[in-house]
Amino acid sequence: MQRDEIAIIGGGPAGLMAAEVLTGAGRAVTVYEAMPTVARKFLLAGKSGLNITHSEPYARFAGRFGKASERLRPTLDAFPPDAVRAWAAGLGIETFVGSSGRVFPTAMKASPLLRAWLRRLEAQGATIRTRHRFIGFSDDGLVFETPEGSTTIKSKATLLALGGASWPRLGSDASWGGPLREKGVPVAPLRPANCGFDVGWSETFLTRFAGEPIKSVTATSEAGVVPGEFVISRHGIEGSLVYAHAASLRDGLERDGEAVLWLDLVPGRPAERLARDLGRQGEKASLSNRLRKGAGLAGVKTALLRELAPDLAQYSPERLATTIKALPLRVQRPRPIAEAISSAGGIRWSGIDAGYMLEALPGVFVAGEMLDWEAPTGGYLLTACMATGRAAAQGVDSWLRR
């Protein structure tokens, strides 16, 4: 049996940040990762430009974590967005603020940052063991499956950073749920977050417009009014604007059995003016020409309008304007959690103490997306994962000192 001072299970951002903090404090740490390499989801997320945090006012940033915002606030206060940027700079990675307020490495890639991070961890003495899949607890310690068979690890303290249930092919499959529930740890059901939704498109609409973006619109739900764009998919809708409303739509479906995303196809033009412009079009003009000349709509936007309001040609200018400004897009269900960017649910806060230790398992700490919180895309997810990894590591160090 191998003995470690501290075993960190999970080689994503939360686990690596915990390893950095603990090795920096002089602790002996081994990181165990199920996949052949660490931080696979982190690398994939960075292929199109790694969004590490957000530059919006901090009070607004700290409120982006739904019902968990209050519980996470002290953790985020200790590692806010400015600290994330300073940490990256310490690794030699400069960052910049994009037009959306999101913060990216200047190189727009995850791999240079990860290489620098791993070099720091190696210099601080961290050991990383890949192809070690955590399968549960035994009386002797932590049980892993490896290419050489099952092995048991005994540690003075353990930090779990095993991720949620999204992108399971990259290692986050939430298989930790069973072993933790068996030990009495309260776990909320995992649900898709930052996900697309199924919509009952007609085959005619899909054949012509699947894959087309809907640009320059605003969308309204219980999450508020958000400008942006989304994509018509074979199943329904995808994209950043949809993700901003995903939690609201998902919760509405669970609560009421239905959910509507209200679209404004011409934000910036009041309904009264739009009705006047539409009313100026000749009665003999086709609907397509009326929409093009009176509302500036064509292509996929016109097709979407027809798809969601089939009797459009019979509308008065006033009703047509109202529909264009508040087009109801009814969603049927979220896409499967395996397709989601992140997941909601996880270990309930009631089962975790202030130092991120499990009440049911003294000496076992948790961090990252395993915890019951969610946030929109935009750097919030990564910042919170690193912040909770840092806080849990400090909890481990304090507990060992006691």
Coordinates of C-alpha atoms in Angstrom, one line a residue:
M1 CA 0.0 0.0 0.0
Q2 CA 1.2 3.4 -1.0
R3 CA 1.1 6.2 1.6
D4 CA 0.7 9.9 0.8
E5 CA 0.6 12.9 3.0
I6 CA -2.1 14.4 0.7
A7 CA -3.9 12.8 -2.2
I8 CA -5.6 15.1 -4.6
I9 CA -8.0 13.2 -6.9
G10 CA -8.7 14.9 -10.2
G11 CA -6.3 16.8 -12.4
G12 CA -8.5 19.6 -13.6
P13 CA -8.1 23.3 -12.7
A14 CA -9.5 22.8 -9.1
G15 CA -7.2 19.9 -8.4
L16 CA -4.1 21.6 -9.9
M17 CA -4.8 24.8 -8.0
A18 CA -5.1 22.8 -4.8
A19 CA -1.8 21.1 -5.5
E20 CA -0.1 24.4 -6.2
V21 CA -1.3 25.9 -2.9
L22 CA -0.4 22.8 -0.8
T23 CA 3.1 22.2 -2.4
G24 CA 3.7 25.9 -1.9
A25 CA 3.1 25.4 1.8
G26 CA 5.6 22.6 1.9
R27 CA 3.2 19.7 1.8
A28 CA 3.9 16.4 0.0
V29 CA 1.1 16.1 -2.6
T30 CA 0.2 13.4 -5.2
V31 CA -2.4 14.2 -7.9
Y32 CA -4.3 11.2 -9.2
E33 CA -5.9 11.6 -12.6
A34 CA -8.1 9.0 -14.4
M35 CA -7.2 10.0 -17.9
P36 CA -3.8 9.6 -19.7
T37 CA -3.1 13.4 -19.2
V38 CA -4.4 16.1 -16.9
A39 CA -6.7 19.0 -17.6
R40 CA -8.3 17.6 -20.8
K41 CA -11.5 19.6 -20.5
F42 CA -9.4 22.7 -19.7
L43 CA -7.5 22.2 -22.9
L44 CA -10.5 21.6 -25.1
A45 CA -12.2 24.7 -23.7
G46 CA -9.2 26.7 -24.7
K47 CA -9.1 25.6 -28.3
S48 CA -11.2 28.5 -29.4
G49 CA -9.7 30.9 -26.9
L50 CA -9.3 30.2 -23.2
N51 CA -11.7 32.4 -21.2
I52 CA -10.2 32.5 -17.8
T53 CA -12.3 35.1 -16.0
H54 CA -14.4 38.2 -16.5
S55 CA -13.7 41.9 -16.1
E56 CA -17.2 43.1 -15.1
P57 CA -17.6 44.9 -11.7
Y58 CA -16.8 42.4 -9.0
A59 CA -20.2 42.7 -7.2
R60 CA -21.9 41.7 -10.4
F61 CA -19.4 38.9 -11.0
A62 CA -19.8 37.4 -7.5
G63 CA -23.6 37.3 -8.0
R64 CA -23.4 35.1 -11.1
F65 CA -23.5 31.8 -9.2
G66 CA -27.2 31.5 -8.6
K67 CA -28.3 30.2 -5.2
A68 CA -24.7 29.4 -4.3
S69 CA -23.5 33.0 -4.7
E70 CA -23.7 33.8 -1.0
R71 CA -21.9 30.6 0.0
L72 CA -19.2 31.2 -2.6
R73 CA -18.7 34.9 -1.9
P74 CA -15.8 34.5 0.8
T75 CA -14.0 32.0 -1.5
L76 CA -14.3 34.4 -4.5
D77 CA -13.3 37.4 -2.4
A78 CA -10.0 35.6 -1.6
F79 CA -9.4 34.8 -5.3
P80 CA -11.3 37.4 -7.5
P81 CA -10.8 38.0 -11.2
D82 CA -7.9 40.4 -10.7
A83 CA -6.1 37.6 -8.7
V84 CA -6.7 35.2 -11.5
R85 CA -5.0 37.6 -14.0
A86 CA -2.1 38.1 -11.6
W87 CA -1.7 34.4 -11.1
A88 CA -1.6 33.9 -14.9
A89 CA 1.0 36.7 -15.2
G90 CA 3.1 35.0 -12.5
L91 CA 3.2 32.0 -14.9
G92 CA 4.4 34.3 -17.7
I93 CA 1.0 34.4 -19.4
E94 CA -0.3 37.9 -20.2
T95 CA -4.0 38.4 -20.5
F96 CA -6.3 41.0 -22.2
V97 CA -9.9 42.0 -21.9
G98 CA -12.1 41.3 -25.0
S99 CA -14.9 43.4 -26.2
S100 CA -17.4 41.3 -24.3
G101 CA -15.5 41.9 -21.0
R102 CA -14.2 38.4 -21.0
V103 CA -10.5 37.9 -20.1
F104 CA -8.3 35.7 -22.3
P105 CA -4.6 34.8 -22.5
T106 CA -2.9 36.9 -25.2
A107 CA -1.9 33.7 -27.0
M108 CA -5.6 32.7 -27.0
K109 CA -4.7 29.1 -26.1
A110 CA -4.8 26.9 -23.0
S111 CA -1.7 24.8 -23.7
P112 CA 1.0 27.4 -23.0
L113 CA -0.7 28.2 -19.6
L114 CA -1.0 24.6 -18.7
R115 CA 2.6 23.8 -19.6
A116 CA 3.8 26.7 -17.4
W117 CA 1.5 25.6 -14.6
L118 CA 2.8 22.0 -14.7
R119 CA 6.4 23.2 -14.7
R120 CA 5.6 25.2 -11.5
L121 CA 4.0 22.2 -9.9
E122 CA 7.0 20.0 -10.7
A123 CA 9.4 22.6 -9.3
Q124 CA 7.4 22.7 -6.1
G125 CA 7.6 18.9 -5.8
A126 CA 4.0 17.8 -6.8
T127 CA 3.7 14.2 -8.1
I128 CA 1.1 13.5 -10.8
R129 CA 0.0 10.0 -11.5
T130 CA -2.3 9.5 -14.5
R131 CA -4.5 6.5 -15.4
H132 CA -5.5 6.2 -11.8
R133 CA -9.4 6.1 -11.7
F134 CA -10.9 6.6 -8.3
I135 CA -13.6 3.9 -7.6
G136 CA -14.3 4.4 -3.9
F137 CA -13.3 4.0 -0.3
S138 CA -12.1 0.9 1.5
D139 CA -11.3 0.4 5.2
D140 CA -7.6 0.8 4.2
G141 CA -8.0 4.0 2.2
L142 CA -8.7 5.2 -1.4
V143 CA -9.2 2.6 -4.1
F144 CA -8.1 3.2 -7.7
E145 CA -8.2 1.2 -10.9
T146 CA -5.0 1.4 -12.9
P147 CA -3.6 -0.4 -16.0
E148 CA -1.8 -2.8 -13.6
G149 CA -5.0 -3.5 -11.6
S150 CA -6.5 -2.2 -8.4
T151 CA -4.4 -0.3 -5.9
T152 CA -5.2 1.3 -2.5
I153 CA -3.7 4.6 -1.3
K154 CA -3.5 5.7 2.3
S155 CA -3.3 9.5 2.9
K156 CA -3.4 11.8 5.8
A157 CA -5.8 14.0 3.9
T158 CA -7.7 13.7 0.6
L159 CA -9.0 16.4 -1.7
L160 CA -11.6 15.4 -4.3
A161 CA -11.8 17.5 -7.4
L162 CA -13.5 15.1 -9.8
G163 CA -15.7 17.5 -11.8
G164 CA -19.3 17.3 -12.7
A165 CA -21.1 15.2 -15.3
S166 CA -20.5 17.2 -18.5
W167 CA -18.1 16.0 -21.2
P168 CA -17.7 12.5 -19.7
R169 CA -15.4 11.5 -22.6
L170 CA -12.8 13.9 -21.1
G171 CA -13.0 12.3 -17.6
S172 CA -15.9 14.1 -15.8
D173 CA -18.5 11.3 -15.5
A174 CA -19.7 11.9 -11.9
S175 CA -19.0 8.3 -11.0
W176 CA -18.0 9.6 -7.6
G177 CA -21.7 10.1 -6.7
G178 CA -22.3 6.5 -5.6
P179 CA -19.3 6.1 -3.3
L180 CA -20.0 9.5 -1.6
R181 CA -23.7 8.7 -1.1
E182 CA -22.8 5.4 0.4
K183 CA -20.8 7.3 3.0
G184 CA -23.7 9.6 3.8
V185 CA -22.6 12.6 1.8
P186 CA -25.7 14.6 0.5
V187 CA -25.6 15.0 -3.3
A188 CA -28.1 16.9 -5.3
P189 CA -29.0 15.4 -8.7
L190 CA -26.7 16.5 -11.5
R191 CA -28.4 18.4 -14.3
P192 CA -27.2 20.0 -17.6
A193 CA -26.1 23.7 -17.4
N194 CA -25.0 26.0 -20.2
C195 CA -26.7 23.6 -22.6
G196 CA -28.8 23.7 -25.7
F197 CA -32.5 22.8 -25.9
D198 CA -34.7 20.7 -28.1
V199 CA -37.3 22.5 -30.2
G200 CA -39.9 20.9 -32.4
W201 CA -38.7 22.4 -35.7
S202 CA -40.5 21.4 -38.9
E203 CA -38.5 19.3 -41.4
T204 CA -38.8 22.1 -44.0
F205 CA -37.2 24.6 -41.6
L206 CA -34.4 22.2 -40.6
T207 CA -33.5 21.3 -44.1
R208 CA -32.9 25.0 -45.0
F209 CA -31.6 26.5 -41.8
A210 CA -30.0 24.0 -39.5
G211 CA -26.6 25.4 -38.6
E212 CA -27.6 29.0 -39.3
P213 CA -26.9 31.7 -36.7
I214 CA -29.6 34.1 -35.5
K215 CA -27.6 37.4 -34.9
S216 CA -28.4 40.7 -33.3
V217 CA -31.3 39.7 -31.1
T218 CA -32.3 39.9 -27.5
A219 CA -33.7 37.1 -25.5
T220 CA -35.8 37.3 -22.4
S221 CA -36.6 34.8 -19.7
E222 CA -36.7 34.8 -15.9
A223 CA -32.9 35.3 -16.2
G224 CA -33.5 38.8 -17.6
V225 CA -33.0 40.4 -21.0
V226 CA -29.7 39.4 -22.7
P227 CA -28.5 40.5 -26.2
G228 CA -26.5 38.2 -28.4
E229 CA -26.9 35.4 -30.9
F230 CA -27.6 31.7 -31.1
V231 CA -27.6 28.9 -33.7
I232 CA -30.4 26.8 -35.1
S233 CA -29.3 23.2 -34.6
R234 CA -30.7 19.9 -35.8
H235 CA -32.3 19.4 -32.4
G236 CA -33.2 22.9 -31.5
I237 CA -31.1 25.9 -30.3
E238 CA -27.5 26.3 -29.2
G239 CA -25.0 29.1 -28.4
S240 CA -24.0 31.7 -25.9
L241 CA -27.4 33.5 -25.8
V242 CA -29.1 30.2 -25.1
Y243 CA -26.6 29.3 -22.4
A244 CA -27.3 32.6 -20.7
H245 CA -30.9 31.5 -20.2
A246 CA -30.3 27.8 -19.8
A247 CA -30.8 27.6 -16.0
S248 CA -34.0 29.6 -16.2
L249 CA -35.4 27.5 -19.1
R250 CA -34.4 24.2 -17.5
D251 CA -35.9 25.1 -14.1
G252 CA -39.1 26.3 -15.8
L253 CA -39.4 23.0 -17.6
E254 CA -38.9 21.1 -14.3
R255 CA -41.3 23.3 -12.4
D256 CA -44.1 24.0 -14.9
G257 CA -43.6 21.5 -17.7
E258 CA -43.0 24.3 -20.2
A259 CA -40.6 27.2 -20.8
V260 CA -40.5 30.0 -23.4
L261 CA -37.6 32.1 -24.6
W262 CA -39.0 35.5 -25.8
L263 CA -37.0 36.9 -28.8
D264 CA -36.8 40.4 -30.0
L265 CA -35.7 40.2 -33.6
V266 CA -35.2 43.9 -34.0
P267 CA -33.9 45.3 -30.7
G268 CA -33.4 49.0 -30.9
R269 CA -36.5 49.7 -32.8
P270 CA -39.7 50.4 -30.7
A271 CA -42.8 48.5 -31.5
E272 CA -44.7 51.7 -32.3
R273 CA -42.2 52.7 -34.9
L274 CA -42.0 49.2 -36.3
A275 CA -45.8 49.1 -36.7
R276 CA -45.8 52.4 -38.6
D277 CA -43.0 51.2 -40.9
L278 CA -44.8 47.9 -41.6
G279 CA -48.1 49.8 -42.1
R280 CA -46.5 51.9 -44.9
Q281 CA -46.0 48.8 -47.0
G282 CA -48.6 48.3 -49.7
E283 CA -51.4 45.8 -49.1
K284 CA -50.5 43.9 -52.2
A285 CA -46.9 43.4 -51.2
S286 CA -45.9 39.9 -50.2
L287 CA -45.2 39.2 -46.5
S288 CA -41.5 38.7 -47.3
N289 CA -41.3 42.1 -48.9
R290 CA -43.2 43.7 -46.0
L291 CA -40.9 42.2 -43.5
R292 CA -37.8 43.1 -45.5
K293 CA -38.8 46.7 -46.2
G294 CA -40.7 47.5 -43.1
A295 CA -38.6 45.6 -40.5
G296 CA -35.3 44.9 -42.1
L297 CA -35.9 41.1 -41.7
A298 CA -34.8 38.5 -44.3
G299 CA -33.3 35.0 -44.5
V300 CA -33.3 32.9 -41.4
K301 CA -35.0 35.6 -39.2
T302 CA -38.0 35.7 -41.5
A303 CA -38.0 31.9 -41.7
L304 CA -37.9 31.7 -37.9
L305 CA -40.8 34.2 -37.6
R306 CA -42.9 32.1 -40.1
E307 CA -42.0 28.9 -38.2
L308 CA -43.1 30.1 -34.9
A309 CA -46.1 32.2 -36.0
P310 CA -47.5 30.3 -39.1
D311 CA -50.5 32.6 -39.7
L312 CA -48.3 35.7 -39.8
A313 CA -49.7 36.9 -43.2
Q314 CA -53.1 37.6 -41.5
Y315 CA -51.6 39.9 -38.8
S316 CA -52.3 43.6 -38.7
P317 CA -49.2 45.8 -38.7
E318 CA -49.5 46.3 -34.9
R319 CA -49.8 42.6 -34.2
L320 CA -47.0 41.8 -36.5
A321 CA -44.8 44.4 -34.8
T322 CA -45.6 43.0 -31.4
T323 CA -44.8 39.5 -32.5
I324 CA -41.4 40.5 -34.0
K325 CA -40.6 42.3 -30.7
A326 CA -41.7 39.3 -28.5
L327 CA -41.6 36.1 -30.5
P328 CA -42.2 33.1 -28.3
L329 CA -39.8 30.2 -28.8
R330 CA -41.0 27.2 -26.8
V331 CA -38.3 24.7 -25.8
Q332 CA -39.1 21.1 -25.1
R333 CA -36.2 19.8 -23.0
P334 CA -32.5 20.4 -22.3
R335 CA -30.0 18.5 -24.4
P336 CA -28.3 15.6 -22.6
I337 CA -25.9 16.4 -19.8
A338 CA -23.1 14.8 -21.7
E339 CA -23.4 17.6 -24.3
A340 CA -23.6 20.4 -21.8
I341 CA -20.7 22.8 -21.1
S342 CA -21.1 22.3 -17.4
S343 CA -23.5 20.7 -14.9
A344 CA -25.6 21.9 -12.0
G345 CA -26.1 20.0 -8.8
G346 CA -23.5 18.1 -6.9
I347 CA -22.4 17.8 -3.2
R348 CA -24.8 19.9 -1.2
W349 CA -23.4 22.8 0.8
S350 CA -25.1 21.4 3.9
G351 CA -22.6 18.5 3.9
I352 CA -19.5 20.8 3.7
D353 CA -17.9 22.8 6.4
A354 CA -16.3 26.3 6.0
G355 CA -13.0 24.7 5.1
Y356 CA -14.5 22.6 2.3
M357 CA -14.3 19.4 4.4
L358 CA -17.1 16.8 4.1
E359 CA -19.0 16.6 7.4
A360 CA -19.5 12.8 6.8
L361 CA -15.9 12.1 6.0
P362 CA -13.4 14.0 8.2
G363 CA -10.1 14.5 6.4
V364 CA -11.8 14.4 2.9
F365 CA -12.2 17.8 1.2
V366 CA -14.0 18.8 -2.0
A367 CA -13.6 21.5 -4.7
G368 CA -14.6 22.5 -8.2
E369 CA -17.6 21.4 -10.2
M370 CA -18.4 18.6 -7.8
L371 CA -20.0 21.2 -5.6
D372 CA -23.7 22.3 -5.9
W373 CA -23.2 25.5 -7.9
E374 CA -23.5 26.7 -11.5
A375 CA -22.6 29.8 -13.4
P376 CA -22.9 31.0 -17.0
T377 CA -20.1 30.9 -19.4
G378 CA -17.8 33.9 -19.5
G379 CA -14.9 32.9 -17.2
Y380 CA -17.1 32.3 -14.1
L381 CA -16.8 28.6 -14.2
L382 CA -13.0 28.5 -14.4
T383 CA -12.5 31.2 -11.7
A384 CA -14.8 29.4 -9.3
C385 CA -13.1 26.1 -9.9
M386 CA -9.7 27.6 -9.1
A387 CA -11.0 29.6 -6.2
T388 CA -12.6 26.6 -4.5
G389 CA -9.5 24.5 -5.2
R390 CA -7.5 27.1 -3.5
A391 CA -9.9 27.4 -0.5
A392 CA -10.1 23.6 -0.1
A393 CA -6.3 23.4 -0.1
Q394 CA -6.1 26.0 2.7
G395 CA -8.7 23.9 4.5
V396 CA -6.6 20.8 4.2
D397 CA -3.5 22.7 5.5
S398 CA -5.3 24.1 8.5
W399 CA -6.9 20.7 9.3
L400 CA -3.5 19.0 9.2
R401 CA -2.0 21.7 11.4
R402 CA -4.7 21.1 14.0

